[in-house]
Amino acid sequence: MKKKASPLKQQPMMSPPMARPRFNPETLRRWAVQMGALLALLLLVGYLSLASPHFLTPGNIANVARQTAVTTILAAGQTFVILSGGIDLSVAATAGLSASVAAVLMTSQVWILGVPIGPVPFGVGMIIAMLVGLLVGLLNGLIITKGRIPDFIATLGTLTTMRGIALLVTGGLPVPSHLTATELRGYLPPELIWMGAGDVFGIPVAGLIALGVIVVGWCILRYTAFGRAIYAVGGNREAARVSGINIDRTKIMVYMLSGLLAALAGMVLTGRLNSANALMGEGEELRSIAATVIGGANLFGGQGSLLGTLIGALVIGVLGNGLNLLNVSAFWQRVIQGLVIIGVVIFDQWRRRRFGA
Amino acid sequence: MAEERRLLLRMEQIDKRFPGVHALDHVDFDLYEGEIHVLLGENGAGKSTLMKILSGAISRDSGRIWIGGREGLVEVSDLTPERTRALGIGMVYQELSLVPYLSVAENIFLGGLPRTRWGAVDWAQTYHRAWQRLQDLGVSIDPRAQVRELSVAEQQLTEIARVLESHPRILVLDEPTSALSDTERTRLFELIRRLRDRGVGIIYISHRLAEIPLIGDRVTVLRDGKRIATLPVTEVDEDRLIQMVVGRKLTEQYPWRNNVRGEALLRVENLSLPGVLRNVSFTLHEGEIVGVFGLMGAGQNELARALCGLEPRYTGRIFIANQLIHLRHPWDAIRQGVGLLPRDRRDGLVPLLPIPPNITLGQLCLGSPFRILNLRQEIQIANTYVERLHIHPPILNRPVFYLSGGNQQKVVLARWLCSNVRLLVLDDPTRGIDVGAKAEVFTLMEELSQRGVGILFVSSEMEELLAMANRILVLRQGQISAEYQRGEATEEDLLRSASYEKSNGGSR
Ligand SMILES: Nc1ncnc2c1ncn2[C@@H]1O[C@H](COP(=O)(O)OP(=O)(O)OP(=O)(O)O)[C@@H](O)[C@H]1O
Ligand SMILES: [Mg+2]
């Protein structure tokens, strides 16, 4: 008897792998996943263009882009974390801390261990902010993986801690304040202001930065081993472990990325406001989570996309802007924003159950 | 005999479509009192879908269902899981549905724990009754143990015990034996026959054709969502069944086995794990398939896990290609070229990712996390295995979550077949896989061994071991109790060496 090839191979398969059309039902279905948020966004834009003559003006659009930029950058980091099955409540606090530290160093001279430092130029300030962000992320990651503390608790802890440290660093004053502004150089570097409030060819720089973050992040998620590992860890931890993926390292890297983006967001915000303060961006952590969830991500991990998150951030940003234009009172704004978040997510859940996601 | 039997269930022209798949194409099915009706078909044929429609877990597109009661058949239109439970339908799903963080007893009585007079949970009663239920199945599992600590086989038995607790009149068992070894299976069959004799109607799904003459009364074959035939078991033989299932003749289940044997590849010395393995030593050569057989809990699964870095607390020495290695994490093993197909397949897949990333998941840890993935090559690999293992439907961008149970297994299997492993540890590779794909799995194993890959083949299917392995190691209570060369042993030999009551002083 000679080595027999399996009889199965000799015959054509019963159902040959059907010629796969480029556009199969699955592609449609995946588009539908983002539909909830997209629909909300389109409705919102449509309504506001009719309701307010100011909404579709170039000035206002730039304004929306600038306001949404910070939420988008934070939400991008949050999306990485949520995809990996975690949650990062400390993003806004990290933004505040890194911006505060950088702002203090850029506007005044401080003595550290007897060495006078600062005022540092923009580039150095930027690097310092990023390092602070990475450090907080590393801390979060280590507490969660090595200390085996749930993500929610760990980042809640760092949230408070980082706000405290930021208050210590700034003395509770805005930076630059009337105190520091008189010393030495005293003012924030113009590049920073440009980052937050300037534009190129009429396009807000902050918006471009946010867009860049989304594009780069999307590539990381789709094309790198790290991005794939995030989906695996968030989608099924056991499978990731058995497949040899270093879960701890992946999680730590994800939190560091989130910290890094938080620092970037903090700098953009500082530029826009022309000042940093320890408590800046309060509430942004929840908005970043909301944007991610509106964008179709699963809070248990493993499912979601940065494209969805961008749409989610826009929904929140456009809504806030529109309510301002329509002179809705600040109290009602909160109520409406909350209801919209709930509404979009309910619609999303219903659609997934109905059509399968 | 047939004239007195009453119909318990009639399903007529059941039709169901999923996006891109016609899962059930006007299928008829019925079940009599005191009958065991076997449902057979390839992976993805629609067996589980039909049963989920019966249990109300998913809704049908069209078709009618009648269920027999005291007043004869009654048509039911809206089936929900609550409704079907009230109608006396008990369902053991293919995917286990236990709550991992609750105890065995709590799972068995989920939702209806025995109460004391004061309305508090009667724990003594709960544990006692759970213990009895499990005894009926012939297993001793501690009712207080948490479910997530149990082996797959034990979980499967717990699940069965839970469904039996509701005293169903119609019992559906969707691949209940896929994780069980022969002994547990025999006990389960005895129980099923007892239930049948009490008039319970049983629908039984399995890919193990050898089981069918043992317990089936009638058999229905599905293929591509269509009913091919319904016949009394006495009128069919295995070849005929295979032909109906795969739609063509299938002569050879097992490939011709080569006896190439190269250098020593894996050497295990005095491998021990507290309470599970004791001083296990053996050598595996390049191109060799070494079978491992043992009863439930004999340590074969832990042996496989230890070799893949999943049991970091082992003692003893493991050499790969004459080099001492420490296996503390799965990536230690994978970087040494060791691949593991784990026993618990839920540990294998990332459900929301599509087929290609799931197949290449094992290669993710090789190299820097910042490297760029070769998505095109990934799709190519996926296409190859989708075709060879008949993974159906072959839609490469849909989450594997939507594949049928057996097709999911094939995806996990493909992961290790495609990687460049030197040593492959397969724990029950054919579990849940249909006959056609099984033959292909064996052919692939043979191809790998020709290329010099060593395979440690753990299985509870003695027939497979005898056909495929160059050598078979038998484990008993964590120790190697016998070793057989190819062709030396029979199933009786394996069973005798595996069970404890002792012949030649193997006492502890
Ligand atoms: N929720 C779903 N969405 C889309 N397709 C589905 C869904 N559930 C099942 N299918 C498809 O329906 C078909 C029948 O699946 P089913 O689970 O009934 O197969 P099966 O006969 O039980 O196979 P196996 O032996 O592998 O368990 C398969 O092609 C499967 O991919
Ligand atoms: Mg099935």
Coordinates of C-alpha atoms in Angstrom, one line a residue, chain A residues 1-9 11-18 20 22 24-27 29-30 221-229 231-236 238-247 249 253 298 301-303 355-357, chain B residues 19-20 246 248-252 256 305 310 330-331 334 340 342 346-353 357 360-362 364-365 368-373 375 378 383 387-388 390 392 394-399 402 415-416 436 439-440 443 446-447 450:
Chain A
M1 CA 0.0 0.0 0.0
K2 CA 1.5 3.3 -1.0
K3 CA 1.0 6.4 0.9
K4 CA -2.5 7.4 0.2
A5 CA -3.5 10.9 -0.1
S6 CA -6.7 11.5 1.7
P7 CA -9.6 10.7 -0.6
L8 CA -11.0 14.1 0.3
K9 CA -8.3 15.9 -1.6
Q11 CA -12.4 15.3 -5.2
P12 CA -13.6 18.8 -5.6
M13 CA -15.0 20.1 -2.5
M14 CA -18.8 19.9 -2.1
S15 CA -19.1 23.6 -2.0
P16 CA -16.1 25.2 -3.5
P17 CA -15.1 28.2 -1.4
M18 CA -17.5 30.4 -3.3
R20 CA -15.8 35.8 -2.6
R22 CA -15.4 42.0 -2.6
N24 CA -20.1 40.5 0.9
P25 CA -22.8 40.8 3.5
E26 CA -20.2 41.0 6.2
T27 CA -18.7 44.2 4.9
R29 CA -22.7 44.4 8.5
R30 CA -19.5 45.9 9.7
L221 CA -4.4 48.5 15.6
R222 CA -4.7 47.1 12.2
Y223 CA -1.1 46.5 11.1
T224 CA 1.1 45.8 14.1
A225 CA 1.5 42.8 16.3
F226 CA 0.8 45.0 19.3
G227 CA -2.5 46.1 17.9
R228 CA -3.5 42.5 17.2
A229 CA -2.4 41.5 20.7
Y231 CA -7.7 42.7 20.4
A232 CA -6.7 39.2 21.5
V233 CA -6.2 40.2 25.1
G234 CA -9.4 42.0 25.3
G235 CA -11.4 39.4 23.3
N236 CA -10.3 36.3 25.2
E238 CA -7.1 32.8 28.0
A239 CA -6.7 32.3 24.3
A240 CA -4.2 35.1 24.3
R241 CA -2.3 33.5 27.1
V242 CA -2.2 30.0 25.5
S243 CA -1.1 31.6 22.3
G244 CA 2.0 32.9 24.0
I245 CA 1.0 36.6 24.1
N246 CA 2.5 38.5 26.9
I247 CA -0.6 39.9 28.5
R249 CA 3.3 43.6 28.7
M253 CA 2.0 49.3 26.9
N298 CA -17.6 46.9 23.7
G301 CA -13.0 44.6 25.4
G302 CA -12.1 43.1 22.1
Q303 CA -14.5 45.0 19.9
F355 CA -28.9 42.3 13.0
G356 CA -26.0 40.7 14.7
A357 CA -22.8 42.6 14.9
Chain B
P19 CA -26.6 36.2 6.6
G20 CA -24.9 34.3 3.8
V246 CA -20.3 13.7 3.7
R248 CA -19.5 10.9 -1.1
K249 CA -17.6 7.7 -0.5
L250 CA -14.9 8.0 2.1
T251 CA -12.7 4.9 2.2
E252 CA -9.7 5.6 4.4
W256 CA -0.7 5.2 5.8
R305 CA -0.1 21.6 29.5
L310 CA 0.9 26.2 31.2
P330 CA 3.5 29.5 26.9
W331 CA 5.8 31.8 25.0
I334 CA 6.3 28.6 21.4
L340 CA -0.3 23.3 21.9
P342 CA -5.4 22.9 24.4
R346 CA -12.8 28.1 24.7
D347 CA -9.3 28.8 25.6
G348 CA -8.4 28.8 22.0
L349 CA -10.4 31.3 20.1
V350 CA -10.8 35.1 20.2
P351 CA -14.5 35.0 19.2
L352 CA -14.8 38.5 17.8
L353 CA -11.8 38.2 15.5
P357 CA -6.1 36.4 12.9
T360 CA -2.0 33.1 13.1
L361 CA -2.5 34.0 16.8
G362 CA 0.2 31.7 17.9
L364 CA 2.1 36.9 17.4
C365 CA 4.6 36.4 20.2
S368 CA 8.8 42.5 18.3
P369 CA 5.4 43.8 19.2
F370 CA 6.0 46.8 16.8
R371 CA 6.6 44.7 13.7
I372 CA 4.2 45.0 10.8
L373 CA 1.9 42.1 10.2
L375 CA -1.9 40.6 6.3
E378 CA -2.2 35.7 6.7
N383 CA -7.4 30.1 2.7
E387 CA -10.1 24.6 2.2
R388 CA -8.2 21.7 3.6
H390 CA -13.5 22.4 5.1
H392 CA -17.6 26.4 6.4
P394 CA -15.5 30.3 4.2
I395 CA -16.1 34.0 5.0
L396 CA -12.8 35.4 6.1
N397 CA -13.9 38.6 7.6
R398 CA -16.7 37.4 9.8
P399 CA -16.0 36.8 13.5
Y402 CA -20.7 32.7 14.1
R415 CA -3.3 27.6 14.2
W416 CA -0.8 24.9 15.1
G436 CA -14.6 14.0 6.7
A439 CA -9.6 12.1 8.0
E440 CA -8.0 15.3 6.9
T443 CA -3.5 13.3 6.9
E446 CA 1.1 12.5 9.0
E447 CA 2.4 15.2 6.7
Q450 CA 7.1 13.3 7.5

